[in-house]
């Protein structure tokens, strides 16, 4: 197949190119400037800014893809939890305008499928395991929720539209790798356990996120799929586990009210995230993560 990837040079784009090339697919990767990262993996590079609708149209038209994959984010700058919503502004714009430009270009070029990145940590906090049918925050979570909902809506309305709700990435090129931002925070004892640490984080190794994306590209039916590992990770379990792996002291504990003052919405993750099910991706995409649990995956990356 011929695959066009927007966001090809990023944390998920790079393993995705490699896995698609290993399976014999032809890949064109879109970037604003980082052609070397894409060509080194055996793909052709196409230069376009996602906000330039004409450049995106020309790039997709030239690639003549069967499938267009949207892995666009703008999350490269360090995260300050006090400014979480400002930090997401560029990504929100990509989710609205970048998605629209890609959907228009994919449709004009006659692509039969469009696969887009969403997240598995936007479900509402009512207790219980979340499936693809569970409600997401949407505009109740401000512009970040509204933009996410817009990305999903536009993608699902496109021919062959598939939304992949990935868990928190870990592994090479992510913030949860040796030298990555989150791991450094844990090493410096700057990532506390909030309240009882009951929030259940959905993690996924980037190689497993990439293999699920390959499955969606090759044989996914339109719809939404959660791409997370088998074991939801309670904050009170995974933060100390990682601290021990990297030789850090035990994490501090802070009351939930203090975390809310310091980190606003982000504090909700730490105490209120609910477990997410990957049953649909396993059953319908025939996908299995190599790291069924973050425990093995983090040990392999950090131990
Ligand atoms: N589910 C998750 O947990 C999740 C999801 C995504 C990212 N992250 C994390 O966020 C951090 C940064 O991610 P990242 O390394 O993938 O980098 P990033 O800065 O978020 O960029 C991702 C991709 O989007 C492309 N892009 C951004 N703006 C664009 C624009 N205007 N036009 C065209 N392309 C554009 C970039 O291409 P060029 O810069 O080459 O143009 C790059 O290929 C990592 O720690 C990663 O793990 C986490």
mmCIF file of C-alpha atoms in Angstrom, residues 7 42 85 100 113 182 186 224:
data_model
loop_
_atom_site.group_PDB
_atom_site.id
_atom_site.type_symbol
_atom_site.label_atom_id
_atom_site.label_comp_id
_atom_site.label_asym_id
_atom_site.label_seq_id
_atom_site.Cartn_x
_atom_site.Cartn_y
_atom_site.Cartn_z
ATOM 1 C CA UNK A 7 3.725 13.929 11.774
ATOM 2 C CA UNK A 42 13.459 4.492 4.007
ATOM 3 C CA UNK A 85 -3.692 24.664 28.468
ATOM 4 C CA UNK A 100 -9.326 19.779 8.227
ATOM 5 C CA UNK A 113 -8.755 5.490 4.541
ATOM 6 C CA UNK A 182 8.827 12.926 32.937
ATOM 7 C CA UNK A 186 10.701 11.419 38.899
ATOM 8 C CA UNK A 224 -12.641 4.241 17.201
#
